[in-house]
Short mmCIF file of C-alpha atoms in Angstrom, two decimals:
data_model
loop_
_atom_site.label_atom_id
_atom_site.label_comp_id
_atom_site.label_asym_id
_atom_site.label_seq_id
_atom_site.Cartn_x
_atom_site.Cartn_y
_atom_site.Cartn_z
CA UNK Y 91 18.74 -27.21 -40.50
CA UNK Y 92 20.03 -23.97 -39.24
CA UNK Y 93 18.17 -22.15 -42.00
CA UNK Y 94 14.95 -24.10 -41.32
CA UNK Y 95 14.95 -22.83 -37.82
CA UNK Y 96 15.67 -19.40 -38.78
CA UNK Y 97 12.76 -19.58 -41.47
CA UNK Y 98 10.21 -20.89 -38.81
CA UNK Y 99 11.57 -19.17 -35.89
CA UNK Y 100 11.58 -15.57 -37.05
CA UNK Y 101 7.69 -15.44 -37.96
CA UNK Y 102 7.05 -17.05 -34.52
CA UNK Y 103 9.22 -14.42 -32.77
CA UNK Y 104 7.35 -11.80 -34.82
CA UNK Y 105 4.10 -13.12 -33.80
CA UNK Y 106 4.92 -13.14 -30.02
CA UNK Y 107 6.07 -9.86 -30.16
CA UNK Y 108 3.12 -8.54 -31.99
CA UNK Y 109 0.90 -10.43 -29.43
CA UNK Y 110 2.87 -9.40 -26.56
CA UNK Y 111 2.25 -5.45 -27.72
CA UNK Y 112 -1.21 -5.79 -28.46
CA UNK Y 113 -1.98 -7.39 -24.86
CA UNK Y 114 0.27 -4.79 -23.13
CA UNK Y 115 -2.11 -2.01 -24.42
CA UNK Y 116 -5.37 -4.19 -24.30
CA UNK Y 117 -5.06 -6.74 -21.54
CA UNK Y 118 -8.88 -7.18 -21.32
CA UNK Y 119 -8.46 -9.22 -24.33
CA UNK Y 120 -7.14 -11.82 -22.17
CA UNK Y 121 -7.53 -11.03 -18.74
CA UNK Y 122 -10.70 -9.83 -16.98
CA UNK Y 123 -9.88 -6.53 -15.26
CA UNK Y 124 -10.31 -6.56 -11.34
CA UNK Y 125 -12.26 -3.84 -10.04
CA UNK Y 126 -11.93 -2.21 -6.55
CA UNK Y 127 -15.05 -0.19 -5.76
CA UNK Y 128 -13.08 3.03 -5.17
CA UNK Y 129 -10.27 4.96 -7.21
CA UNK Y 130 -7.66 5.48 -4.33
CA UNK Y 131 -6.00 8.71 -5.50
CA UNK Y 132 -5.90 9.97 -1.84
CA UNK Y 133 -4.75 7.58 0.86
CA UNK Y 134 -3.82 8.34 4.42
CA UNK Y 135 -1.05 6.48 5.84
CA UNK Y 136 -1.74 5.51 9.62
CA UNK Y 137 -4.73 7.83 9.37
CA UNK Y 138 -2.44 10.76 8.33
CA UNK Y 139 0.48 10.62 10.88
CA UNK Y 140 1.49 13.94 10.37
CA UNK Y 141 -1.93 15.83 11.24
CA UNK Y 142 -3.15 13.81 14.02
CA UNK Y 143 -1.67 11.07 16.45
CA UNK Y 144 -1.32 8.05 14.22
CA UNK Y 145 -3.64 5.05 13.75
CA UNK Y 146 -6.26 6.27 16.25
CA UNK Y 147 -10.07 6.98 15.50
CA UNK Y 148 -9.23 11.06 15.73
CA UNK Y 149 -6.77 10.57 12.94
CA UNK Y 150 -9.15 8.73 10.70
CA UNK Y 151 -11.88 10.86 11.34
CA UNK Y 152 -9.80 13.83 10.39
CA UNK Y 153 -8.70 12.12 7.31
CA UNK Y 154 -12.24 11.57 6.17
CA UNK Y 155 -12.82 15.31 6.32
CA UNK Y 156 -10.43 15.64 3.75
CA UNK Y 157 -12.37 13.19 1.71
CA UNK Y 158 -9.77 10.83 1.76
CA UNK Y 159 -10.39 7.59 -0.42
CA UNK Y 160 -8.63 4.89 1.56
CA UNK Y 161 -7.37 4.78 5.17
CA UNK Y 162 -4.30 2.73 5.65
CA UNK Y 163 -3.53 1.14 9.17
CA UNK Y 164 -1.56 -1.52 11.16
CA UNK Y 165 -2.88 -4.56 13.23
CA UNK Y 166 -1.68 -6.44 16.08
CA UNK Y 167 -3.14 -8.82 18.77
CA UNK Y 168 -2.93 -8.36 22.29
CA UNK Y 169 -2.19 -10.91 24.89
CA UNK Y 170 -6.07 -11.39 25.85
CA UNK Y 171 -6.72 -11.67 22.03
CA UNK Y 172 -7.97 -8.22 21.20
CA UNK Y 173 -7.05 -7.07 17.70
CA UNK Y 174 -5.88 -3.37 18.05
CA UNK Y 175 -4.71 -0.86 15.43
CA UNK Y 176 -1.03 0.25 16.18
CA UNK Y 177 2.19 0.15 13.91
CA UNK Y 178 4.44 -1.22 16.34
CA UNK Y 179 4.36 -4.01 18.81
CA UNK Y 180 6.88 -2.75 20.84
CA UNK Y 181 5.15 0.72 22.51
CA UNK Y 182 8.57 2.67 23.33
CA UNK Y 183 8.23 4.80 20.41
CA UNK Y 184 4.62 5.49 20.50
CA UNK Y 185 4.09 5.65 24.30
CA UNK Y 186 7.38 5.68 26.03
CA UNK Y 187 6.72 2.42 27.53
CA UNK Y 188 9.00 -0.41 26.73
CA UNK Y 189 6.19 -3.12 26.67
CA UNK Y 190 4.81 -5.35 23.73
CA UNK Y 191 1.27 -5.20 22.71
CA UNK Y 192 1.42 -9.00 22.27
CA UNK Y 193 2.50 -9.39 26.05
CA UNK Y 194 0.03 -6.99 27.44
CA UNK Y 195 -3.75 -6.91 27.97
CA UNK Y 196 -5.79 -4.26 26.22
CA UNK Y 197 -7.20 -2.72 29.29
CA UNK Y 198 -3.59 -2.13 30.29
CA UNK Y 199 -2.17 -0.64 26.99
CA UNK Y 200 -0.85 3.14 27.51
CA UNK Y 201 -1.85 5.84 25.85
CA UNK Y 202 0.22 7.73 22.96
CA UNK Y 203 2.46 10.42 23.69
CA UNK Y 204 1.48 13.95 23.52
CA UNK Y 205 3.41 14.20 20.18
CA UNK Y 206 4.73 11.63 18.02
CA UNK Y 207 7.71 12.31 15.49
CA UNK Y 208 6.35 11.55 11.84
CA UNK Y 209 8.23 8.50 10.58
CA UNK Y 210 8.53 9.74 6.89
CA UNK Y 211 9.12 13.45 7.79
CA UNK Y 212 12.36 13.38 10.36
CA UNK Y 213 11.84 16.26 12.52
CA UNK Y 214 8.42 17.05 12.22
CA UNK Y 215 5.80 16.17 15.08
CA UNK Y 216 2.17 15.42 15.22
CA UNK Y 217 -0.32 16.37 17.88
CA UNK Y 218 -3.84 15.55 18.68
CA UNK Y 219 -6.69 15.02 21.11
CA UNK Y 220 -7.10 11.35 20.67
CA UNK Y 221 -4.10 9.20 22.38
CA UNK Y 222 -6.09 5.91 22.70
CA UNK Y 223 -5.06 2.44 20.90
CA UNK Y 224 -8.41 1.47 19.35
CA UNK Y 225 -9.82 -1.81 18.68
CA UNK Y 226 -10.06 -2.70 15.05
CA UNK Y 227 -13.74 -3.43 15.72
CA UNK Y 228 -14.20 0.01 16.78
CA UNK Y 229 -13.03 1.30 13.51
CA UNK Y 230 -15.19 -0.89 11.66
CA UNK Y 231 -18.23 0.18 13.71
CA UNK Y 232 -17.43 3.93 13.32
CA UNK Y 233 -16.46 3.94 9.76
CA UNK Y 234 -18.58 1.11 8.03
CA UNK Y 235 -18.37 2.36 4.52
CA UNK Y 236 -14.66 3.30 4.35
CA UNK Y 237 -12.48 1.55 2.58
CA UNK Y 238 -9.39 0.16 4.36
CA UNK Y 239 -5.99 -0.94 3.71
CA UNK Y 240 -5.10 -3.41 6.65
CA UNK Y 241 -1.44 -4.28 7.07
CA UNK Y 242 -1.00 -7.37 9.18
CA UNK Y 243 2.39 -6.78 11.23
CA UNK Y 244 2.70 -10.26 12.79
CA UNK Y 245 3.08 -14.01 11.55
CA UNK Y 246 0.12 -14.97 13.53
CA UNK Y 247 -2.48 -17.21 12.59
CA UNK Y 248 -4.80 -16.13 15.32
CA UNK Y 249 -4.39 -12.53 14.49
CA UNK Y 250 -5.16 -13.25 10.90
CA UNK Y 251 -7.94 -15.40 11.82
CA UNK Y 252 -9.62 -12.71 14.07
CA UNK Y 253 -9.10 -10.01 11.52
CA UNK Y 254 -10.77 -12.23 8.59
CA UNK Y 255 -13.71 -12.96 10.92
CA UNK Y 256 -14.24 -9.15 11.97
CA UNK Y 257 -14.16 -8.20 8.17
CA UNK Y 258 -17.00 -10.89 7.62
CA UNK Y 259 -18.84 -9.95 10.57
CA UNK Y 260 -19.22 -6.26 9.39
CA UNK Y 261 -19.82 -7.18 5.77
CA UNK Y 262 -16.78 -5.19 4.46
CA UNK Y 263 -14.81 -7.83 2.66
CA UNK Y 264 -15.26 -6.02 -0.77
CA UNK Y 265 -13.62 -2.70 0.52
CA UNK Y 266 -10.94 -4.19 3.12
CA UNK Y 267 -7.60 -4.83 1.64
CA UNK Y 268 -5.03 -7.49 3.02
CA UNK Y 269 -1.74 -5.96 3.11
CA UNK Y 270 1.71 -7.67 4.20
CA UNK Y 271 4.90 -7.50 2.03
CA UNK Y 272 5.70 -11.01 2.99
CA UNK Y 273 4.57 -13.68 0.90
CA UNK Y 274 4.01 -16.29 3.65
CA UNK Y 275 1.90 -14.01 5.79
CA UNK Y 276 0.04 -12.99 2.77
CA UNK Y 277 -1.19 -16.39 1.64
CA UNK Y 278 -2.44 -17.23 5.19
CA UNK Y 279 -4.40 -13.78 4.86
CA UNK Y 280 -5.93 -14.75 1.67
CA UNK Y 281 -6.87 -18.25 2.73
CA UNK Y 282 -8.42 -16.72 5.81
CA UNK Y 283 -10.85 -14.66 3.70
CA UNK Y 284 -10.86 -15.25 -0.08
CA UNK Y 285 -13.02 -12.37 -0.81
CA UNK Y 286 -10.76 -9.59 0.17
CA UNK Y 287 -8.65 -8.01 -2.36
CA UNK Y 288 -4.92 -7.87 -1.59
CA UNK Y 289 -1.59 -6.40 -2.48
CA UNK Y 290 1.67 -7.64 -4.10
CA UNK Y 291 4.10 -9.12 -1.73
CA UNK Y 292 7.68 -8.14 -2.29
CA UNK Y 293 8.57 -11.19 -4.28
CA UNK Y 294 5.59 -11.04 -6.41
CA UNK Y 295 6.52 -7.22 -7.20
CA UNK Y 296 9.80 -8.29 -8.27
CA UNK Y 297 8.42 -11.05 -10.44
CA UNK Y 298 5.99 -8.55 -12.32
CA UNK Y 299 8.88 -6.32 -13.04
CA UNK Y 300 10.99 -9.16 -14.50
CA UNK Y 301 8.01 -10.41 -16.35
CA UNK Y 302 7.37 -6.84 -17.94
CA UNK Y 303 11.02 -6.63 -19.14
CA UNK Y 304 11.01 -9.65 -20.88
CA UNK Y 305 7.93 -9.20 -22.27
CA UNK Y 306 5.70 -12.00 -20.71
CA UNK Y 307 3.63 -9.91 -18.26
CA UNK Y 308 0.62 -9.59 -20.64
CA UNK Y 309 0.36 -13.43 -20.84
CA UNK Y 310 0.56 -13.94 -16.85
CA UNK Y 311 -2.79 -14.15 -14.78
CA UNK Y 312 -2.69 -11.69 -11.74
CA UNK Y 313 -4.84 -11.85 -8.90
CA UNK Y 314 -3.61 -9.03 -7.03
CA UNK Y 315 -5.62 -5.69 -6.85
CA UNK Y 316 -2.93 -3.31 -5.68
CA UNK Y 317 0.63 -2.68 -6.11
CA UNK Y 318 2.15 -0.49 -3.04
CA UNK Y 319 5.62 0.79 -3.39
CA UNK Y 320 7.84 3.49 -2.15
CA UNK Y 321 8.85 6.38 -4.59
CA UNK Y 322 12.38 6.05 -5.18
CA UNK Y 323 12.90 9.72 -4.62
CA UNK Y 324 12.36 9.56 -0.88
CA UNK Y 325 14.69 6.97 -0.57
CA UNK Y 326 17.98 8.03 1.27
CA UNK Y 327 15.87 11.24 2.22
CA UNK Y 328 12.70 10.35 4.28
CA UNK Y 329 12.85 6.54 3.69
CA UNK Y 330 16.00 4.65 4.45
CA UNK Y 331 15.80 0.97 3.42
CA UNK Y 332 19.68 0.83 3.93
CA UNK Y 333 21.84 3.20 5.93
CA UNK Y 334 21.90 6.70 4.46
CA UNK Y 335 24.93 7.44 2.39
CA UNK Y 336 26.37 6.73 -1.03
CA UNK Y 337 25.04 3.23 -0.97
CA UNK Y 338 21.56 4.52 -0.25
CA UNK Y 339 21.69 7.19 -2.86
CA UNK Y 340 22.78 4.79 -5.60
CA UNK Y 341 19.93 2.39 -4.60
CA UNK Y 342 17.46 5.23 -5.20
CA UNK Y 343 18.69 5.91 -8.40
CA UNK Y 344 18.78 2.13 -9.71
CA UNK Y 345 15.40 1.65 -8.32
CA UNK Y 346 13.95 4.85 -9.99
CA UNK Y 347 15.52 3.91 -13.12
CA UNK Y 348 14.04 0.24 -13.11
CA UNK Y 349 10.68 0.44 -11.63
CA UNK Y 350 9.51 4.08 -12.61
CA UNK Y 351 7.67 3.19 -15.92
CA UNK Y 352 4.58 4.72 -17.08
CA UNK Y 353 3.95 1.85 -19.63
CA UNK Y 354 4.07 -0.74 -16.74
CA UNK Y 355 1.77 1.24 -14.55
CA UNK Y 356 -0.63 1.76 -17.36
CA UNK Y 357 -0.78 -2.00 -18.16
CA UNK Y 358 -1.75 -2.80 -14.38
CA UNK Y 359 -4.11 0.14 -14.53
CA UNK Y 360 -5.71 -1.48 -17.60
CA UNK Y 361 -6.10 -4.70 -15.58
CA UNK Y 362 -7.71 -3.37 -12.79
CA UNK Y 363 -4.66 -3.21 -10.46
CA UNK Y 364 -4.20 0.20 -8.76
CA UNK Y 365 -0.77 1.57 -8.20
CA UNK Y 366 -0.05 3.30 -4.88
CA UNK Y 367 3.27 5.21 -4.26
CA UNK Y 368 4.16 5.61 -0.35
CA UNK Y 369 4.88 7.67 1.99
CA UNK Y 370 4.72 11.11 0.26
CA UNK Y 371 4.65 14.25 2.17
CA UNK Y 372 5.63 16.99 0.05
CA UNK Y 373 3.85 18.50 -3.19
CA UNK Y 374 6.89 18.14 -5.30
CA UNK Y 375 6.79 14.16 -4.56
CA UNK Y 376 2.97 14.39 -5.30
CA UNK Y 377 3.73 16.05 -8.53
CA UNK Y 378 6.37 13.34 -9.50
CA UNK Y 379 4.32 10.35 -8.32
CA UNK Y 380 1.37 11.58 -10.55
CA UNK Y 381 3.43 12.26 -13.62
CA UNK Y 382 4.19 8.31 -13.82
CA UNK Y 383 0.33 7.77 -14.22
CA UNK Y 384 -0.13 5.86 -10.59
CA UNK Y 385 -3.51 5.59 -9.27
CA UNK Y 386 -2.79 7.38 -6.07
CA UNK Y 387 -0.67 8.53 -3.44
CA UNK Y 388 -0.19 7.64 0.34
CA UNK Y 389 0.64 10.41 2.86
CA UNK Y 390 0.94 11.20 6.34
CA UNK Y 391 -0.66 14.78 5.32
CA UNK Y 392 -4.34 14.52 4.25
CA UNK Y 393 -4.90 18.18 4.19
CA UNK Y 394 -1.94 18.92 2.22
CA UNK Y 395 -2.60 15.92 -0.19
CA UNK Y 396 -6.15 17.06 -0.67
CA UNK Y 397 -5.19 20.69 -1.49
CA UNK Y 398 -2.95 19.41 -4.10
CA UNK Y 399 -5.41 17.11 -5.75
CA UNK Y 400 -8.20 19.98 -5.85
CA UNK Y 401 -5.62 22.30 -7.51
CA UNK Y 402 -4.44 19.62 -9.93
CA UNK Y 403 -7.54 17.56 -11.11
CA UNK Y 404 -6.78 14.35 -13.00
CA UNK Y 405 -6.89 14.32 -17.08
CA UNK Y 406 -9.84 13.17 -18.54
CA UNK Y 407 -8.06 9.83 -19.80
CA UNK Y 408 -6.55 9.06 -16.34
#
């Protein structure tokens, strides 16, 4: 009996391994590639929070002068039901006022401070002429054809519904990306507007990593269009998922070892899924990120990234 199992099991295992290898290199044989209209090599985090006041119309306009491919921004809902662009609900960091957007009418929102510390470049500050918190509708009106990565910051059915309605009203479902790292929120977003592309949640990101290592990823259908992930090299330096120290350093090394896999990123790319690494603000991090074959980089410094990209054009096979 054991011999018979071995006799039939070995060929089956060989066929599985061969099929997995072929599908990993040519996933289009089993899956129709997803296609976002723009290849997002240059992504401006909060509109470029290192060069202008974050998440303002001024920041977004400036990022577009640097030919950014994708604007990244965040949304909240005011007390009177206005969808606004802001990273934080509590405005103390951004304005100096300890109030919440969700508890304040839009007309009463205070302006941003004269300068803001750049979250992913501690000790650096941004300045700008525009200090007003904009409505999301204003962003859609001013930048009608610009792709936007739109992160939902609160688990709010009303916020999600209003964002979905605005996206449909301005006919931009194909170039507006649902973003949330929480699976529960992302599920609501996708139900509210099924035509919009969306990113992997944290849970789904871990799942594809496990599937990759056990060889099953080529067989599994994926509905997401973007994988957005921090470059492990910035952990314990400019990004602190845990308190800075020995544990943070170990976490960075482990995450780097497990996640930075060119073959994984190439497989996702071949399936039309773009891989974006965030939030990178120095040339050495740009260079490292692109060395893994990722689609693009998210930065607070759009001018710096543009200069890097212009002097480091992609290879013909990228």
